[in-house]
mmCIF file of C-alpha atoms in Angstrom:
data_model
loop_
_atom_site.group_PDB
_atom_site.id
_atom_site.type_symbol
_atom_site.label_atom_id
_atom_site.label_comp_id
_atom_site.label_asym_id
_atom_site.label_seq_id
_atom_site.Cartn_x
_atom_site.Cartn_y
_atom_site.Cartn_z
ATOM 1 C CA UNK H 216 159.029 -8.956 111.197
ATOM 2 C CA UNK H 217 161.656 -7.434 113.227
ATOM 3 C CA UNK H 218 159.932 -6.313 116.408
ATOM 4 C CA UNK H 219 162.452 -7.353 119.045
ATOM 5 C CA UNK H 220 162.536 -3.908 120.672
ATOM 6 C CA UNK H 221 158.787 -3.128 120.526
ATOM 7 C CA UNK H 222 157.333 -2.930 124.043
ATOM 8 C CA UNK H 223 153.797 -1.680 123.375
ATOM 9 C CA UNK H 224 151.787 -2.641 120.299
ATOM 10 C CA UNK H 225 148.281 -1.139 120.258
ATOM 11 C CA UNK H 226 146.350 -1.325 116.978
ATOM 12 C CA UNK H 227 142.833 -1.637 118.342
ATOM 13 C CA UNK H 228 139.828 -0.502 116.298
ATOM 14 C CA UNK H 229 141.665 -0.136 112.985
ATOM 15 C CA UNK H 230 139.616 -2.425 110.703
ATOM 16 C CA UNK H 231 142.632 -4.739 110.362
ATOM 17 C CA UNK H 232 141.930 -8.209 108.975
ATOM 18 C CA UNK H 233 143.613 -11.472 108.108
ATOM 19 C CA UNK H 234 145.611 -13.721 110.369
ATOM 20 C CA UNK H 235 148.020 -12.685 113.091
ATOM 21 C CA UNK H 236 151.442 -13.741 111.822
ATOM 22 C CA UNK H 237 153.298 -16.383 113.809
ATOM 23 C CA UNK H 238 156.219 -13.942 113.919
ATOM 24 C CA UNK H 239 154.341 -12.162 116.724
ATOM 25 C CA UNK H 240 156.211 -14.586 118.973
ATOM 26 C CA UNK H 241 159.529 -12.982 118.038
ATOM 27 C CA UNK H 242 158.528 -9.733 119.780
ATOM 28 C CA UNK H 243 160.551 -10.658 122.863
ATOM 29 C CA UNK H 244 160.311 -7.206 124.488
ATOM 30 C CA UNK H 245 156.542 -6.886 124.097
ATOM 31 C CA UNK H 246 154.847 -5.867 127.357
ATOM 32 C CA UNK H 247 151.406 -4.844 126.056
ATOM 33 C CA UNK H 248 149.577 -6.223 123.017
ATOM 34 C CA UNK H 249 146.168 -4.917 121.987
ATOM 35 C CA UNK H 250 144.665 -6.174 118.729
ATOM 36 C CA UNK H 251 141.061 -5.715 119.874
ATOM 37 C CA UNK H 252 138.130 -4.514 117.777
ATOM 38 C CA UNK H 253 139.465 -5.598 114.406
ATOM 39 C CA UNK H 254 138.666 -8.433 112.001
ATOM 40 C CA UNK H 255 141.483 -10.890 112.681
ATOM 41 C CA UNK H 256 140.569 -14.458 111.770
ATOM 42 C CA UNK H 257 141.830 -18.001 112.214
ATOM 43 C CA UNK H 258 143.579 -19.334 115.292
ATOM 44 C CA UNK H 259 145.534 -17.410 117.892
ATOM 45 C CA UNK H 260 149.154 -18.276 117.029
ATOM 46 C CA UNK H 261 150.809 -20.764 119.393
ATOM 47 C CA UNK H 262 153.981 -18.641 119.179
ATOM 48 C CA UNK H 263 152.266 -16.345 121.652
ATOM 49 C CA UNK H 264 154.045 -18.541 124.239
ATOM 50 C CA UNK H 265 157.276 -16.724 123.372
ATOM 51 C CA UNK H 266 155.946 -13.444 124.775
ATOM 52 C CA UNK H 267 157.381 -14.106 128.217
ATOM 53 C CA UNK H 268 157.553 -10.420 129.250
ATOM 54 C CA UNK H 269 154.006 -9.614 128.146
ATOM 55 C CA UNK H 270 151.650 -8.372 130.870
ATOM 56 C CA UNK H 271 148.582 -7.485 128.796
ATOM 57 C CA UNK H 272 147.001 -9.282 125.852
ATOM 58 C CA UNK H 273 143.704 -8.022 124.457
ATOM 59 C CA UNK H 274 142.411 -9.961 121.448
ATOM 60 C CA UNK H 275 138.727 -9.210 122.068
ATOM 61 C CA UNK H 276 136.142 -8.440 119.416
ATOM 62 C CA UNK H 277 137.763 -10.191 116.492
ATOM 63 C CA UNK H 278 136.934 -13.392 114.640
ATOM 64 C CA UNK H 279 139.500 -15.770 116.140
ATOM 65 C CA UNK H 280 138.405 -19.413 116.073
ATOM 66 C CA UNK H 281 139.694 -22.754 117.283
ATOM 67 C CA UNK H 282 140.708 -23.459 120.856
ATOM 68 C CA UNK H 283 142.354 -21.141 123.337
ATOM 69 C CA UNK H 284 145.981 -22.129 122.732
ATOM 70 C CA UNK H 285 147.457 -24.038 125.671
ATOM 71 C CA UNK H 286 150.705 -22.187 125.015
ATOM 72 C CA UNK H 287 149.116 -19.085 126.524
ATOM 73 C CA UNK H 288 149.829 -20.693 129.898
ATOM 74 C CA UNK H 289 153.523 -20.023 129.265
ATOM 75 C CA UNK H 290 153.019 -16.237 129.288
ATOM 76 C CA UNK H 291 153.345 -16.170 133.073
ATOM 77 C CA UNK H 292 153.750 -12.391 133.416
ATOM 78 C CA UNK H 293 150.181 -11.833 132.196
ATOM 79 C CA UNK H 294 148.004 -9.714 134.458
ATOM 80 C CA UNK H 295 145.332 -8.971 131.817
ATOM 81 C CA UNK H 296 143.894 -11.375 129.249
ATOM 82 C CA UNK H 297 140.825 -10.531 127.184
ATOM 83 C CA UNK H 298 139.690 -13.108 124.625
ATOM 84 C CA UNK H 299 136.021 -12.116 124.677
ATOM 85 C CA UNK H 300 133.729 -11.888 121.648
ATOM 86 C CA UNK H 301 135.490 -14.127 119.178
ATOM 87 C CA UNK H 302 134.528 -17.592 117.946
ATOM 88 C CA UNK H 303 136.809 -19.564 120.242
ATOM 89 C CA UNK H 304 135.562 -23.073 120.983
ATOM 90 C CA UNK H 305 136.480 -26.065 123.098
ATOM 91 C CA UNK H 306 137.156 -26.082 126.798
ATOM 92 C CA UNK H 307 138.947 -23.538 128.930
ATOM 93 C CA UNK H 308 142.496 -24.870 129.235
ATOM 94 C CA UNK H 309 143.732 -25.806 132.686
ATOM 95 C CA UNK H 310 147.036 -24.054 131.897
ATOM 96 C CA UNK H 311 145.323 -20.712 132.571
ATOM 97 C CA UNK H 312 145.984 -21.676 136.185
ATOM 98 C CA UNK H 313 149.705 -21.130 135.450
ATOM 99 C CA UNK H 314 148.979 -17.422 135.062
ATOM 100 C CA UNK H 315 149.457 -16.668 138.748
ATOM 101 C CA UNK H 316 149.628 -12.888 138.210
ATOM 102 C CA UNK H 317 146.422 -12.749 136.184
ATOM 103 C CA UNK H 318 143.964 -10.191 137.588
ATOM 104 C CA UNK H 319 141.646 -9.706 134.638
ATOM 105 C CA UNK H 320 140.226 -12.457 132.450
ATOM 106 C CA UNK H 321 137.368 -12.124 129.956
ATOM 107 C CA UNK H 322 136.125 -15.086 127.978
ATOM 108 C CA UNK H 323 132.468 -14.295 127.281
ATOM 109 C CA UNK H 324 130.974 -14.171 123.821
ATOM 110 C CA UNK H 325 132.704 -17.302 122.528
ATOM 111 C CA UNK H 326 131.603 -20.874 121.929
ATOM 112 C CA UNK H 327 133.458 -22.347 124.901
ATOM 113 C CA UNK H 328 132.138 -25.344 126.802
ATOM 114 C CA UNK H 329 132.772 -27.270 129.982
ATOM 115 C CA UNK H 330 133.859 -25.798 133.282
ATOM 116 C CA UNK H 331 136.255 -23.157 134.436
ATOM 117 C CA UNK H 332 139.039 -25.399 135.813
ATOM 118 C CA UNK H 333 139.380 -25.423 139.602
ATOM 119 C CA UNK H 334 143.017 -24.354 139.345
ATOM 120 C CA UNK H 335 141.919 -21.162 137.534
ATOM 121 C CA UNK H 336 139.457 -20.413 140.343
ATOM 122 C CA UNK H 337 142.183 -21.053 142.908
ATOM 123 C CA UNK H 338 144.511 -18.650 141.123
ATOM 124 C CA UNK H 339 141.838 -15.947 141.109
ATOM 125 C CA UNK H 340 141.103 -16.631 144.765
ATOM 126 C CA UNK H 341 144.634 -15.509 145.671
ATOM 127 C CA UNK H 342 144.405 -12.177 143.859
ATOM 128 C CA UNK H 343 142.902 -8.891 144.985
ATOM 129 C CA UNK H 344 140.572 -6.928 142.710
ATOM 130 C CA UNK H 345 140.404 -9.733 140.153
ATOM 131 C CA UNK H 346 137.777 -9.781 137.425
ATOM 132 C CA UNK H 347 136.520 -12.928 135.723
ATOM 133 C CA UNK H 348 133.778 -12.901 133.144
ATOM 134 C CA UNK H 349 132.385 -15.740 131.099
ATOM 135 C CA UNK H 350 129.088 -16.995 129.759
ATOM 136 C CA UNK H 351 126.734 -18.456 132.373
ATOM 137 C CA UNK H 352 126.533 -21.824 130.627
ATOM 138 C CA UNK H 353 130.211 -22.321 131.486
ATOM 139 C CA UNK H 354 130.320 -24.301 134.702
ATOM 140 C CA UNK H 355 132.305 -23.073 137.673
ATOM 141 C CA UNK H 356 132.835 -25.718 140.356
ATOM 142 C CA UNK H 357 134.288 -23.239 142.862
ATOM 143 C CA UNK H 358 131.269 -20.960 142.673
ATOM 144 C CA UNK H 359 128.773 -20.994 145.515
ATOM 145 C CA UNK H 360 126.079 -19.038 143.773
ATOM 146 C CA UNK H 361 125.202 -17.691 140.355
ATOM 147 C CA UNK H 362 122.435 -15.114 140.606
ATOM 148 C CA UNK H 363 120.254 -14.884 137.512
ATOM 149 C CA UNK H 364 119.458 -17.637 135.071
ATOM 150 C CA UNK H 365 118.690 -15.671 131.951
ATOM 151 C CA UNK H 366 121.061 -14.437 129.287
ATOM 152 C CA UNK H 367 118.735 -11.434 129.026
ATOM 153 C CA UNK H 368 120.117 -9.859 132.208
ATOM 154 C CA UNK H 369 123.479 -9.090 133.750
ATOM 155 C CA UNK H 370 124.362 -11.064 136.834
ATOM 156 C CA UNK H 371 126.957 -11.236 139.539
ATOM 157 C CA UNK H 372 128.707 -14.495 140.246
ATOM 158 C CA UNK H 373 129.771 -14.800 143.852
ATOM 159 C CA UNK H 374 132.841 -16.925 144.440
ATOM 160 C CA UNK H 375 134.072 -17.883 147.890
ATOM 161 C CA UNK H 376 137.715 -18.843 147.406
ATOM 162 C CA UNK H 377 139.318 -20.071 150.597
ATOM 163 C CA UNK H 378 138.365 -17.650 153.367
ATOM 164 C CA UNK H 379 137.567 -14.467 151.461
ATOM 165 C CA UNK H 380 134.516 -13.497 149.426
ATOM 166 C CA UNK H 381 134.962 -12.133 145.915
ATOM 167 C CA UNK H 382 132.412 -10.820 143.466
ATOM 168 C CA UNK H 383 132.984 -11.284 139.764
ATOM 169 C CA UNK H 384 130.829 -9.583 137.148
ATOM 170 C CA UNK H 385 129.453 -11.912 134.485
ATOM 171 C CA UNK H 386 128.482 -9.903 131.448
ATOM 172 C CA UNK H 387 125.963 -11.466 129.084
ATOM 173 C CA UNK H 388 125.532 -8.543 126.766
#
């Protein structure tokens, strides 16, 4: 489609299914995209990189699979990114560190592995009121302490970036 003038596209919780068309990348004016709580499948389109003006992307609670596309690091206006509760796999891409305005990042409820890259932690360390959530089995080299070892409970991850102390809620529900 022709969505060049669409700025806000919210279709959350509408029982939509199928794949997200690659044409989503032609929505050059898109500022907010919320496809959460639907039944979208397959990979997140790499054309998402074309959404240069976009500040919010919420793709949570769908059935996306594959890796987090590295192209998402090109959406540098992002302040909010929620990819939680899908079937995303692989490692967390280092390019998330390019998202220097990012204040909210949710990745829990996927099949991700490895560590949260140091550059992502450094980016979050520069932001006020930032929120990072992931599964506890994801390593975080910039974390001083992870309280709670069971997926049965909620826990708070305490991160000490540079000279300030931040608390990030890790949600295992």
